[in-house]
Short mmCIF file of N, CA and C in Angstrom, two decimals:
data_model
loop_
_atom_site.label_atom_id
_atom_site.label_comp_id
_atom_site.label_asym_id
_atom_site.label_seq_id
_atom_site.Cartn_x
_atom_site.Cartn_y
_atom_site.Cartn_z
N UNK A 13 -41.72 45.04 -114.91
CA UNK A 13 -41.02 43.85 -114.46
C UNK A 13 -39.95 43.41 -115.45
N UNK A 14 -40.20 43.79 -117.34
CA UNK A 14 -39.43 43.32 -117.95
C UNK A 14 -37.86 43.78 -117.39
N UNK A 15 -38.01 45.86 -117.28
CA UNK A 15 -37.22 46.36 -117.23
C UNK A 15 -36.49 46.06 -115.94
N UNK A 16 -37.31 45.71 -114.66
CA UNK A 16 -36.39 45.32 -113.68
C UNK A 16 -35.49 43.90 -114.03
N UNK A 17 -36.11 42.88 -114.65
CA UNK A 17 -35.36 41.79 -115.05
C UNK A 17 -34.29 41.95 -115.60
N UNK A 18 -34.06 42.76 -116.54
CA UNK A 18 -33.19 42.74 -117.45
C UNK A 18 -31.86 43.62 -116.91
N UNK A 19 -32.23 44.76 -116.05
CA UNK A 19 -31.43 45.41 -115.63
C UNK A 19 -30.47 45.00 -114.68
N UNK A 20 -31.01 43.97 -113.94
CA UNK A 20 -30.30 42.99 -112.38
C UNK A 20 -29.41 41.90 -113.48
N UNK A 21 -30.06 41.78 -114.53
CA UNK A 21 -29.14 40.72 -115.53
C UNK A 21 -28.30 41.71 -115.91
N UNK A 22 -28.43 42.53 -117.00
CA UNK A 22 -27.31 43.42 -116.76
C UNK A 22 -26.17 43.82 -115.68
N UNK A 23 -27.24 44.04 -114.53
CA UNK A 23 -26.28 44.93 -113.67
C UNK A 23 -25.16 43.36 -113.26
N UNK A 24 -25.73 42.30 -112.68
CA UNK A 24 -24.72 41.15 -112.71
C UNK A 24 -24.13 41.02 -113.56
N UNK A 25 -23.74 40.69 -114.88
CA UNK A 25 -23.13 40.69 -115.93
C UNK A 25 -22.10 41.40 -116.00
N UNK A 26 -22.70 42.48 -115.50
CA UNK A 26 -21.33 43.87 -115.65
C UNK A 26 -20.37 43.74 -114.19
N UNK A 27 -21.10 42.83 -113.43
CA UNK A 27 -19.79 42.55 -112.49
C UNK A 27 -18.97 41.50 -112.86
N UNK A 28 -19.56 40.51 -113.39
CA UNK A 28 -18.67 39.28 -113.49
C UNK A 28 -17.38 39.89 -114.42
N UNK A 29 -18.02 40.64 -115.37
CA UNK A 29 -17.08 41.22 -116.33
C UNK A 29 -15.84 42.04 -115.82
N UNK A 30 -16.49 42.88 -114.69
CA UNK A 30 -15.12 43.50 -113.93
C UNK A 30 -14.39 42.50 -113.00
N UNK A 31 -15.17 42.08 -112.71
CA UNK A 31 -13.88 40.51 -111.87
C UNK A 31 -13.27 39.57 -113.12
N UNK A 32 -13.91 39.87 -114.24
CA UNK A 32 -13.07 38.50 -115.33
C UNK A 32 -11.92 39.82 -115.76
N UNK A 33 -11.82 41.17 -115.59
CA UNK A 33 -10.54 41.63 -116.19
C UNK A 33 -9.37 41.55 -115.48
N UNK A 34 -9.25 41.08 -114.58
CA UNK A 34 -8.65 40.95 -112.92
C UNK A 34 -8.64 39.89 -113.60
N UNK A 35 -8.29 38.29 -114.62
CA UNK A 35 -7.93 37.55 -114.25
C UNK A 35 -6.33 37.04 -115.41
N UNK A 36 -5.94 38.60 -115.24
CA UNK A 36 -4.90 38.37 -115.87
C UNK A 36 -3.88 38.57 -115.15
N UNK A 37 -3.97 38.11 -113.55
CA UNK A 37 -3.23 38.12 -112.54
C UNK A 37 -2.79 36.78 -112.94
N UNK A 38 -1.82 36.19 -112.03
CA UNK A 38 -1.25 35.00 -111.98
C UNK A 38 -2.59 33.97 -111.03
N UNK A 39 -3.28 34.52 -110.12
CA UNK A 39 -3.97 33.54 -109.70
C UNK A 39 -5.37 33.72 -110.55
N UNK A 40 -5.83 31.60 -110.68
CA UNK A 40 -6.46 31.76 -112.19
C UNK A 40 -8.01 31.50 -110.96
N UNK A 41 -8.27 31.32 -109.92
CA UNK A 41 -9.60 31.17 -109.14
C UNK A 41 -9.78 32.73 -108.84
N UNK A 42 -9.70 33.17 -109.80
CA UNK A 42 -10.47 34.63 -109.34
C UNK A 42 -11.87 35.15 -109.42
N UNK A 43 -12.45 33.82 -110.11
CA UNK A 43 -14.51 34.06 -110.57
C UNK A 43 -14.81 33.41 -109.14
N UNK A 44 -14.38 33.16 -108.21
CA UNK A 44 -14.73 32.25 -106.78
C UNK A 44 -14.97 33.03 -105.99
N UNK A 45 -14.57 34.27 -106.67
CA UNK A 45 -14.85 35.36 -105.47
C UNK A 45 -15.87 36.59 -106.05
N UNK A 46 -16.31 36.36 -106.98
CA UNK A 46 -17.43 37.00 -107.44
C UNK A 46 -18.35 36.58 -107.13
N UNK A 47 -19.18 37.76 -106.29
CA UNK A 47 -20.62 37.79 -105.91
C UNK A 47 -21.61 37.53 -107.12
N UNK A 48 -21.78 36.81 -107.53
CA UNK A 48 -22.62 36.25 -108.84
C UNK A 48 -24.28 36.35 -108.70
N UNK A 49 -24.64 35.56 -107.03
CA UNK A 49 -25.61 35.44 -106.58
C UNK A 49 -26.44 36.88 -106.28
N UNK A 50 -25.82 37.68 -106.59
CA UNK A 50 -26.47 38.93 -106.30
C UNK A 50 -27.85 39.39 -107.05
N UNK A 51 -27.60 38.64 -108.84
CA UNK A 51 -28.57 38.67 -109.61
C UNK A 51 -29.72 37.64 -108.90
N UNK A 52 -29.29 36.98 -108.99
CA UNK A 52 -30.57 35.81 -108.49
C UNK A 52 -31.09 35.95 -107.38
N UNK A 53 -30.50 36.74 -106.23
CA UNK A 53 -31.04 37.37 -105.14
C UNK A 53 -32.13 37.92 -105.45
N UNK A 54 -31.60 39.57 -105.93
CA UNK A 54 -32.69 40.12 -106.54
C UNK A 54 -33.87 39.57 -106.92
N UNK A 55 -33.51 39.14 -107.78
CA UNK A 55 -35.06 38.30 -108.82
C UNK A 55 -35.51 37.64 -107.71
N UNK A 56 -35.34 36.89 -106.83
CA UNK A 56 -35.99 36.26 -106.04
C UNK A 56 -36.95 37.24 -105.16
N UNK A 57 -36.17 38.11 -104.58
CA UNK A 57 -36.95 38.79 -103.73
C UNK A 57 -38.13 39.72 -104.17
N UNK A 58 -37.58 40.12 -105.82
CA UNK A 58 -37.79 40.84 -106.31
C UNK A 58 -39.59 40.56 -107.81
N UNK A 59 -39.37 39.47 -107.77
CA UNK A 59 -39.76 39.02 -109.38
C UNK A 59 -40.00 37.54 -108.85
N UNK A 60 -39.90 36.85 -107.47
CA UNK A 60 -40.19 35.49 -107.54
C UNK A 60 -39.25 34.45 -107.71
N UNK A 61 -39.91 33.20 -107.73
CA UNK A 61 -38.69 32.33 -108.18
C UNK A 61 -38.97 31.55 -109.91
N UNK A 62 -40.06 32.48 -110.04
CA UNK A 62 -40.05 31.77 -111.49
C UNK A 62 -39.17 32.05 -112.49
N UNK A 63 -38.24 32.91 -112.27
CA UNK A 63 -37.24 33.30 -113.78
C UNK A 63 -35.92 33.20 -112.86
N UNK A 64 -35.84 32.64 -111.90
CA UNK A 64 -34.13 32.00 -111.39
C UNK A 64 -33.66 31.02 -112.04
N UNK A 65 -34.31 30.01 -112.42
CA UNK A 65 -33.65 28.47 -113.59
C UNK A 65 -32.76 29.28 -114.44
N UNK A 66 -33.95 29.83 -114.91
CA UNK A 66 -33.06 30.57 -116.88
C UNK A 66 -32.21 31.25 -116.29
N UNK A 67 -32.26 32.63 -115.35
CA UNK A 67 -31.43 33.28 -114.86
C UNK A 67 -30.19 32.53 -114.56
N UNK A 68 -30.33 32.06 -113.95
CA UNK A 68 -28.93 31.18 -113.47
C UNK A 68 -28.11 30.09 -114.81
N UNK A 69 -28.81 29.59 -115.75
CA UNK A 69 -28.20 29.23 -116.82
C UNK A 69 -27.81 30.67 -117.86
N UNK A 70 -28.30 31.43 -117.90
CA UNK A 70 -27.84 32.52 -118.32
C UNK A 70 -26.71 32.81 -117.54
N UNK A 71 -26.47 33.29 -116.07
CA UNK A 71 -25.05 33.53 -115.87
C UNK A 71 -24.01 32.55 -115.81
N UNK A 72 -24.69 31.45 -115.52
CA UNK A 72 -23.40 30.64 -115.89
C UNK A 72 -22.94 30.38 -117.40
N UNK A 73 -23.48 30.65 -118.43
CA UNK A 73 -23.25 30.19 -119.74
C UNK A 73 -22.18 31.43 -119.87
N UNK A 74 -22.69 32.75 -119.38
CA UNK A 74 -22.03 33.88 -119.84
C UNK A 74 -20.82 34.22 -118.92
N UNK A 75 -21.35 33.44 -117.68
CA UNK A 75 -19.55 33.26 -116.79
C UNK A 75 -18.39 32.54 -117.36
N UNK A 76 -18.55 31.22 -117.85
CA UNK A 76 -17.85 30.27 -118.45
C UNK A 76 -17.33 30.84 -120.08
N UNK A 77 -18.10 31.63 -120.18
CA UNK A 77 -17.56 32.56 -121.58
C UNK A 77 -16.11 33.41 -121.18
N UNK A 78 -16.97 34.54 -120.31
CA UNK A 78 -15.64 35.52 -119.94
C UNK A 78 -14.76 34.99 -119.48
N UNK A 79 -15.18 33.75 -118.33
CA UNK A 79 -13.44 33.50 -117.77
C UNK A 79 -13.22 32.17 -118.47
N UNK A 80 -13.19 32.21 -119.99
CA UNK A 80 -12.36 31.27 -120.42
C UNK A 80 -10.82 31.32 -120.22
N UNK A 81 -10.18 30.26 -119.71
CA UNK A 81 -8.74 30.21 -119.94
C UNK A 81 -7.46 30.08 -120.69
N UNK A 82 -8.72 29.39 -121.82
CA UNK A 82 -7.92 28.62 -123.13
C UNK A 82 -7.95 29.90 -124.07
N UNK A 83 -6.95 29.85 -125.08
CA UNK A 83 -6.50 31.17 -125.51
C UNK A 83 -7.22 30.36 -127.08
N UNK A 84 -7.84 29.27 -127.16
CA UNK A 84 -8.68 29.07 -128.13
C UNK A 84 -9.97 29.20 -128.07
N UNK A 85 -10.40 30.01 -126.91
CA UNK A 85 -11.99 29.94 -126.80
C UNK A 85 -12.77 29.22 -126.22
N UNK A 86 -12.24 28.12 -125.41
CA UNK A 86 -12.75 26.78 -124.72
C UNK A 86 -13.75 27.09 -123.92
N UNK A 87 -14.70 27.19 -122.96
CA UNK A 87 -15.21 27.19 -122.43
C UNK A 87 -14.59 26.67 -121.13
N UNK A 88 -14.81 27.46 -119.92
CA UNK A 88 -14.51 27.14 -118.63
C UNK A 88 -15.46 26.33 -118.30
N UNK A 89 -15.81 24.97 -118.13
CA UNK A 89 -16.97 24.40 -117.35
C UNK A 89 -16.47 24.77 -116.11
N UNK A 90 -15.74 24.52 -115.64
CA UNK A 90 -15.65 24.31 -113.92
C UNK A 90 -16.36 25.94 -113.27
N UNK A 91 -16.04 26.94 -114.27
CA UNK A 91 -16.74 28.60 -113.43
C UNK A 91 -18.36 28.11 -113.83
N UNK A 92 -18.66 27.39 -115.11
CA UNK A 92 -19.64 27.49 -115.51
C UNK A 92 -20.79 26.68 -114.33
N UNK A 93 -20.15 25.43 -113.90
CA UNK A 93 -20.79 25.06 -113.04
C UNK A 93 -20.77 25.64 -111.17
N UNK A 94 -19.98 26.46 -111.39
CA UNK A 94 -20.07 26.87 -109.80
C UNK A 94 -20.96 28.38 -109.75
N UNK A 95 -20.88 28.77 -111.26
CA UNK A 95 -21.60 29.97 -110.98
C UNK A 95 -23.09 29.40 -111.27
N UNK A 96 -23.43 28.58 -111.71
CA UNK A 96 -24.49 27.59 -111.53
C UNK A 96 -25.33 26.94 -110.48
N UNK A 97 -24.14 26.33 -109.73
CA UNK A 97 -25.02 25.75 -108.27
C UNK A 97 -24.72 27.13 -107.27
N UNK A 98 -24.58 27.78 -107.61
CA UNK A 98 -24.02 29.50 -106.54
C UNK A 98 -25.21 30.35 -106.92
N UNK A 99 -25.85 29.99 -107.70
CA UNK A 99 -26.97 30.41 -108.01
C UNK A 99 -28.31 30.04 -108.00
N UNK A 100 -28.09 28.32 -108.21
CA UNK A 100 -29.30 28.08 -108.30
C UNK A 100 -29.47 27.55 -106.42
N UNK A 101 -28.40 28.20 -105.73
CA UNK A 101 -29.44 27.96 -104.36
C UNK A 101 -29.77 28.49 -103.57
N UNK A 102 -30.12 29.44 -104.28
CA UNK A 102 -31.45 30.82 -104.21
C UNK A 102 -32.63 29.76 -104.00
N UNK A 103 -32.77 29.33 -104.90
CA UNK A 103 -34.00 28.52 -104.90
C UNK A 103 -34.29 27.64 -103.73
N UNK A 104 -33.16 27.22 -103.08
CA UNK A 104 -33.41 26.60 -101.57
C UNK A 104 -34.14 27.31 -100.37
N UNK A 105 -33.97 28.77 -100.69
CA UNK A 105 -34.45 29.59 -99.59
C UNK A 105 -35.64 29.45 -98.72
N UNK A 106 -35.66 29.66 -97.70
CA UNK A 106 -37.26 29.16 -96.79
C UNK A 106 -37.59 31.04 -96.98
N UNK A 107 -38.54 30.82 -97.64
CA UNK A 107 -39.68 31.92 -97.85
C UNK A 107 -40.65 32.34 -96.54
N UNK A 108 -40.81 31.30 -95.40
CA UNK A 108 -41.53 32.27 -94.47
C UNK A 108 -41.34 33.52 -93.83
N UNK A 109 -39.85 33.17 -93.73
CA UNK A 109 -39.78 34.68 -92.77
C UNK A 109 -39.27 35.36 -93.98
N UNK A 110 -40.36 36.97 -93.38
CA UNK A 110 -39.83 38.11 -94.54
C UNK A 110 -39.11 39.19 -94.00
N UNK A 111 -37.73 38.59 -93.23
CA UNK A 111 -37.21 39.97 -92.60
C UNK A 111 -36.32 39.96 -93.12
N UNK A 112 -34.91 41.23 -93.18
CA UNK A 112 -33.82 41.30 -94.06
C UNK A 112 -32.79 40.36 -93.46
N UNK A 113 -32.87 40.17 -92.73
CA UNK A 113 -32.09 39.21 -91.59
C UNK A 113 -32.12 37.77 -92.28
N UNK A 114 -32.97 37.12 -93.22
CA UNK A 114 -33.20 35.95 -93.80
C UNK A 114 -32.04 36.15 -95.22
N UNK A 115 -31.84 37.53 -95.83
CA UNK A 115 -30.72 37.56 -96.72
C UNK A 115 -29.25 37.23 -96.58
N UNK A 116 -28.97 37.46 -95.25
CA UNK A 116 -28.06 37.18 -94.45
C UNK A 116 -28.14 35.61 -94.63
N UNK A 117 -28.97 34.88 -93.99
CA UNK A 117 -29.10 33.07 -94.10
C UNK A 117 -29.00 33.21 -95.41
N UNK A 118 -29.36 33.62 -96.34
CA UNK A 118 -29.24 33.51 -97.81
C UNK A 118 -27.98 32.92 -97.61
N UNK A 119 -26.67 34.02 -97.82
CA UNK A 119 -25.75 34.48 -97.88
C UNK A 119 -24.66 33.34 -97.40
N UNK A 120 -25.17 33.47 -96.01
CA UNK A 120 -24.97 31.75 -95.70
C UNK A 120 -24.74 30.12 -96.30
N UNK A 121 -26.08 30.49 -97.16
CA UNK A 121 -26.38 28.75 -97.67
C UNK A 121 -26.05 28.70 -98.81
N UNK A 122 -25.62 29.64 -99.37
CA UNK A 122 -24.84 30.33 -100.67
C UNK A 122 -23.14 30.06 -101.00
N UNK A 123 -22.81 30.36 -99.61
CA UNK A 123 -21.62 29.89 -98.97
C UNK A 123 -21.40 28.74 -98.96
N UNK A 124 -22.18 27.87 -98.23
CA UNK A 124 -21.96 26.52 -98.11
C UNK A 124 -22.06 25.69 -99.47
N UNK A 125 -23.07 26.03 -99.94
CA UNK A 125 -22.91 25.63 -101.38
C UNK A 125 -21.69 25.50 -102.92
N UNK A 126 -21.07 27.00 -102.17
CA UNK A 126 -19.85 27.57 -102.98
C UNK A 126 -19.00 26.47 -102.66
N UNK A 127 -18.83 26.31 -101.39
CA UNK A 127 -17.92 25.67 -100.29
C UNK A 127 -17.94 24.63 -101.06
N UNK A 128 -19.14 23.48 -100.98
CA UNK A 128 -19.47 22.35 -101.48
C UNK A 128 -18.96 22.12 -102.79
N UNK A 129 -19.87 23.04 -103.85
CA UNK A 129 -18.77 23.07 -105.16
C UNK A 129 -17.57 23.03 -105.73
N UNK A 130 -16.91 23.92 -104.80
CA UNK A 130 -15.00 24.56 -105.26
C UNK A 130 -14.76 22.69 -104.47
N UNK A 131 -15.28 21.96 -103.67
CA UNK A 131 -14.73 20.61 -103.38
C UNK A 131 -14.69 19.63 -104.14
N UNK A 132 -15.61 19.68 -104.66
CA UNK A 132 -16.28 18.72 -105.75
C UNK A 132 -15.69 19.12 -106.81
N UNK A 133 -15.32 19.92 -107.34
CA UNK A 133 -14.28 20.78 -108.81
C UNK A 133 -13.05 20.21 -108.58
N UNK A 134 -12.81 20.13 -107.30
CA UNK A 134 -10.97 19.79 -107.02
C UNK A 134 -10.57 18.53 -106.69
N UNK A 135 -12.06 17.82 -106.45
CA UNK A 135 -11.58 16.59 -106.54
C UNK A 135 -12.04 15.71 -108.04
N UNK A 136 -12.88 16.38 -108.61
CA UNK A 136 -13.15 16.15 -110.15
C UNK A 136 -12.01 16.15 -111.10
N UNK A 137 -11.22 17.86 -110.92
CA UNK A 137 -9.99 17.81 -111.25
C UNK A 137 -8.65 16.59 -111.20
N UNK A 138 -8.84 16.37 -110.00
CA UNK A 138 -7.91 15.06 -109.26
C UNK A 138 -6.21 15.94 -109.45
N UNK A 139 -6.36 16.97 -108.86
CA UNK A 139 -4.93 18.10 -109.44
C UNK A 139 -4.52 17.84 -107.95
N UNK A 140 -3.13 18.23 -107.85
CA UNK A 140 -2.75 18.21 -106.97
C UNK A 140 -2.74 19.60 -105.81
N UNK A 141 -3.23 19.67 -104.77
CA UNK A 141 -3.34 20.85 -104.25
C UNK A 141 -2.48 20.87 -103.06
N UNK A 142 -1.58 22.34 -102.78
CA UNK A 142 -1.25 22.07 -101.64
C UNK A 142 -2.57 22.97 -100.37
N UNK A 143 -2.72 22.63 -99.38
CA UNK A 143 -3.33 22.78 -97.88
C UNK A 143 -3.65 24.69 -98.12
N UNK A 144 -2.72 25.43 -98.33
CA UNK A 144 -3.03 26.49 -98.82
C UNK A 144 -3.97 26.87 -99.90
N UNK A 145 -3.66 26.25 -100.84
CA UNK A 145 -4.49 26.56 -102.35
C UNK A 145 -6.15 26.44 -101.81
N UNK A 146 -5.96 25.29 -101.79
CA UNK A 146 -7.49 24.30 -100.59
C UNK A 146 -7.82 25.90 -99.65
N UNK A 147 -7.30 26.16 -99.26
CA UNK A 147 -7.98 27.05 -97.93
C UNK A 147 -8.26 28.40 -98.68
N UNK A 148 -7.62 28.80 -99.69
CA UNK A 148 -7.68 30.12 -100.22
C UNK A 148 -8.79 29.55 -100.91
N UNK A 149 -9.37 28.54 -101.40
CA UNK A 149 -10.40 28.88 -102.99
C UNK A 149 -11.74 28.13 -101.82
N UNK A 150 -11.63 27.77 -100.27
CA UNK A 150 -12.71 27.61 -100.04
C UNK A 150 -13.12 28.92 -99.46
N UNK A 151 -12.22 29.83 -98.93
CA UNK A 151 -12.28 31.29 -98.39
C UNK A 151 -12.87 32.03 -99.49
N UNK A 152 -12.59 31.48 -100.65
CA UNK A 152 -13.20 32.57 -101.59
C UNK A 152 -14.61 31.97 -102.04
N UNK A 153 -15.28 30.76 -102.14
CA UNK A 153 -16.33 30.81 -101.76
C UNK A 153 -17.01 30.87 -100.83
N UNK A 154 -17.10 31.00 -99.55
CA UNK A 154 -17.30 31.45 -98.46
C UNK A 154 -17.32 33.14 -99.15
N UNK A 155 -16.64 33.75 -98.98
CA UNK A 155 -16.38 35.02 -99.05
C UNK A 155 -17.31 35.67 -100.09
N UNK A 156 -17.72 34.60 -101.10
CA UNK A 156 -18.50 35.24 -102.48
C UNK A 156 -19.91 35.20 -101.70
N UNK A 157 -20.56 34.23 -101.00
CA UNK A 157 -21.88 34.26 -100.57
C UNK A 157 -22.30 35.39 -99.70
N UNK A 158 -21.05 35.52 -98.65
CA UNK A 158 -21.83 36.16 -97.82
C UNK A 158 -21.87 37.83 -98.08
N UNK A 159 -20.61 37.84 -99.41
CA UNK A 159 -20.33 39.19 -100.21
C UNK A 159 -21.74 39.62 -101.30
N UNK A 160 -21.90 38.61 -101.65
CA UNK A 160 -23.20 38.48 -102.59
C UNK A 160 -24.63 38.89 -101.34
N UNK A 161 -25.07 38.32 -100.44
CA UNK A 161 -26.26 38.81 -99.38
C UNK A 161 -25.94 39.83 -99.02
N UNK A 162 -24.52 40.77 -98.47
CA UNK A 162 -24.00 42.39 -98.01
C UNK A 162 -24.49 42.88 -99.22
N UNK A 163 -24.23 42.86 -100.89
CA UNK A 163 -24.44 43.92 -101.00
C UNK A 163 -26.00 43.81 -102.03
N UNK A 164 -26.12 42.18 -101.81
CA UNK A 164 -28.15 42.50 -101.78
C UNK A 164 -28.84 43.27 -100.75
N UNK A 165 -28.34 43.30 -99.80
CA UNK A 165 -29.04 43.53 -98.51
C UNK A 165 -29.06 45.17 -98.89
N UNK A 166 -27.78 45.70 -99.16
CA UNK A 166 -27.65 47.24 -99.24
C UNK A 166 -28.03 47.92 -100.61
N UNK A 167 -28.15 47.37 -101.75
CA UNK A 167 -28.86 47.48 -103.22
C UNK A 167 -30.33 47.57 -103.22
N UNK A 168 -31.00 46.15 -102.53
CA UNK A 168 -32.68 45.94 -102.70
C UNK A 168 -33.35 47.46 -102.86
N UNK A 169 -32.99 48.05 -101.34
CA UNK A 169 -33.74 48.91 -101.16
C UNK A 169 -33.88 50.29 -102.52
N UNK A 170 -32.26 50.27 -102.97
CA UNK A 170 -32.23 51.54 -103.93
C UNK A 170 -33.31 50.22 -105.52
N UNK A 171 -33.31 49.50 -105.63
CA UNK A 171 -33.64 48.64 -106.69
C UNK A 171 -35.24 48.91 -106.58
N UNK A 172 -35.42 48.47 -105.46
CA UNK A 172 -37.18 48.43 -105.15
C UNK A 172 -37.56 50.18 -105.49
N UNK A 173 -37.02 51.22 -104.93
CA UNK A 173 -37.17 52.54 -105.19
C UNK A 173 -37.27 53.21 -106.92
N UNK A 174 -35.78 52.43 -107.57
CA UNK A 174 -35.81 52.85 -108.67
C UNK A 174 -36.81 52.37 -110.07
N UNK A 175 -37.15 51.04 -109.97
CA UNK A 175 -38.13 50.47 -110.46
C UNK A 175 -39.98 50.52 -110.06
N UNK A 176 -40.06 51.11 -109.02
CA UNK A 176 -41.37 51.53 -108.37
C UNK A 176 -41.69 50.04 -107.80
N UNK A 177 -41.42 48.94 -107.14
CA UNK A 177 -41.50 47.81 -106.89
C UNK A 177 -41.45 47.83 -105.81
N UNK A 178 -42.41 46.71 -104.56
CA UNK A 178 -42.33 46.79 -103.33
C UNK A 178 -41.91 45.18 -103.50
N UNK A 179 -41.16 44.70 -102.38
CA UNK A 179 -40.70 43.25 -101.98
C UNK A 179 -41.50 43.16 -101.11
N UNK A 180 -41.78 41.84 -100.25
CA UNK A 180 -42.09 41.69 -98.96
C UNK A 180 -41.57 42.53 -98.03
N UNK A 181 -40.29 42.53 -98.06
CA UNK A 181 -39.73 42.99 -97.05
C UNK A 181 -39.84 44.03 -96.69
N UNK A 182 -40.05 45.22 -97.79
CA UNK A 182 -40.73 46.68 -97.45
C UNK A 182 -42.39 46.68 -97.02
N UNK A 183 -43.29 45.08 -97.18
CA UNK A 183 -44.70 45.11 -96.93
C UNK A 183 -44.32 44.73 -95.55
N UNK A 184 -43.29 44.20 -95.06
CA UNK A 184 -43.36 43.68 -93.56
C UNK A 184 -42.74 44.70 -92.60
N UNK A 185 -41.76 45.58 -93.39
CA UNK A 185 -41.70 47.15 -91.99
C UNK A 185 -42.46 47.75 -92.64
N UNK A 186 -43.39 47.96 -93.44
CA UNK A 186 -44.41 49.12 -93.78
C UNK A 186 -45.79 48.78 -92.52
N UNK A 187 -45.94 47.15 -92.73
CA UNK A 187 -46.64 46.85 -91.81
C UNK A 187 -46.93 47.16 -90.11
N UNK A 188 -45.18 46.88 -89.95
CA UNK A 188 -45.17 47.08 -88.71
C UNK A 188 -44.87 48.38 -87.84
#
């Protein structure tokens, strides 16, 4: 279990990192579209919900690192907190049903959450946005959730295989 933990932290890590080299484009909301939630997926399905808190302060501490903006080292709060609540609402999930079809609703409420956040950032900010900007950075959270449940949905299975680990979800078609 250590080694599966550490590896889904890894393996997330090493994405945020390939979306933070991409942010030496001119557009600076480019962590909005990183599937972040993919780690905390995992672990959930995978390991429970007891190591999602830390998990999720772990990627956000280490998101707000890479996509700093300030060329002095500043810390990004605003990635720090969206890769934060983009994560921690994993933990919202309704656990009864154990079909893969519920990663999908994940994916969903993941979304809405993103959604919720990138609003609350821009009006925290109090910046001026035009109607475009607004529609592109809620598209890209939208786009990170339900990008984050596609490629949990298509990973679990090689994850559960490579670690010798069964989820529910392989006890509920093994079952049936």
């Amino acid at each position: 279990y250590i080694v599966a933990y550490f590896g889904i932290v890894i393996f997330t890590l090493l994405i945020l990192k390939i979306v933070s080299l991409f942010q030496k484009i001119e557009f600076s909301g480019l962590v909005y579209l990183a599937p972040v939630a993919i780690g905390t997926l995992l672990i959930k399905f995978l390991l429970g919900n007891r190591y999602l808190m830390v998990t999720a302060i772990i990627f956000s501490i280490c998101g707000s690192i890479m996509f700093n903006e300030d060329v002095n080292g500043a810390i990004n709060y605003s990635t720090g907190i969206y890769i934060l609540f983009s994560s921690i609402a994993v933990l919202f999930l309704n656990e009864e049903r154990n079909k893969r079809s519920m990663i999908i609703h994940a994916g969903l409420l993941i979304s809405l959450v993103n959604i919720a956040t990138l609003l609350a950032l821009m009006l925290i900010r109090n910046g001026q946005y035009s109607s475009i900007e607004i529609g592109i950075y809620l598209l890209m959270g939208l786009t990170s959730g339900v990008l984050s449940s596609v490629i949990t949905m298509g990973i679990l299975p090689f994850v559960e295989d490579s670690f010798g680990m069964v989820s529910s979800f392989k006890l509920v078609e093994l079952g049936s």
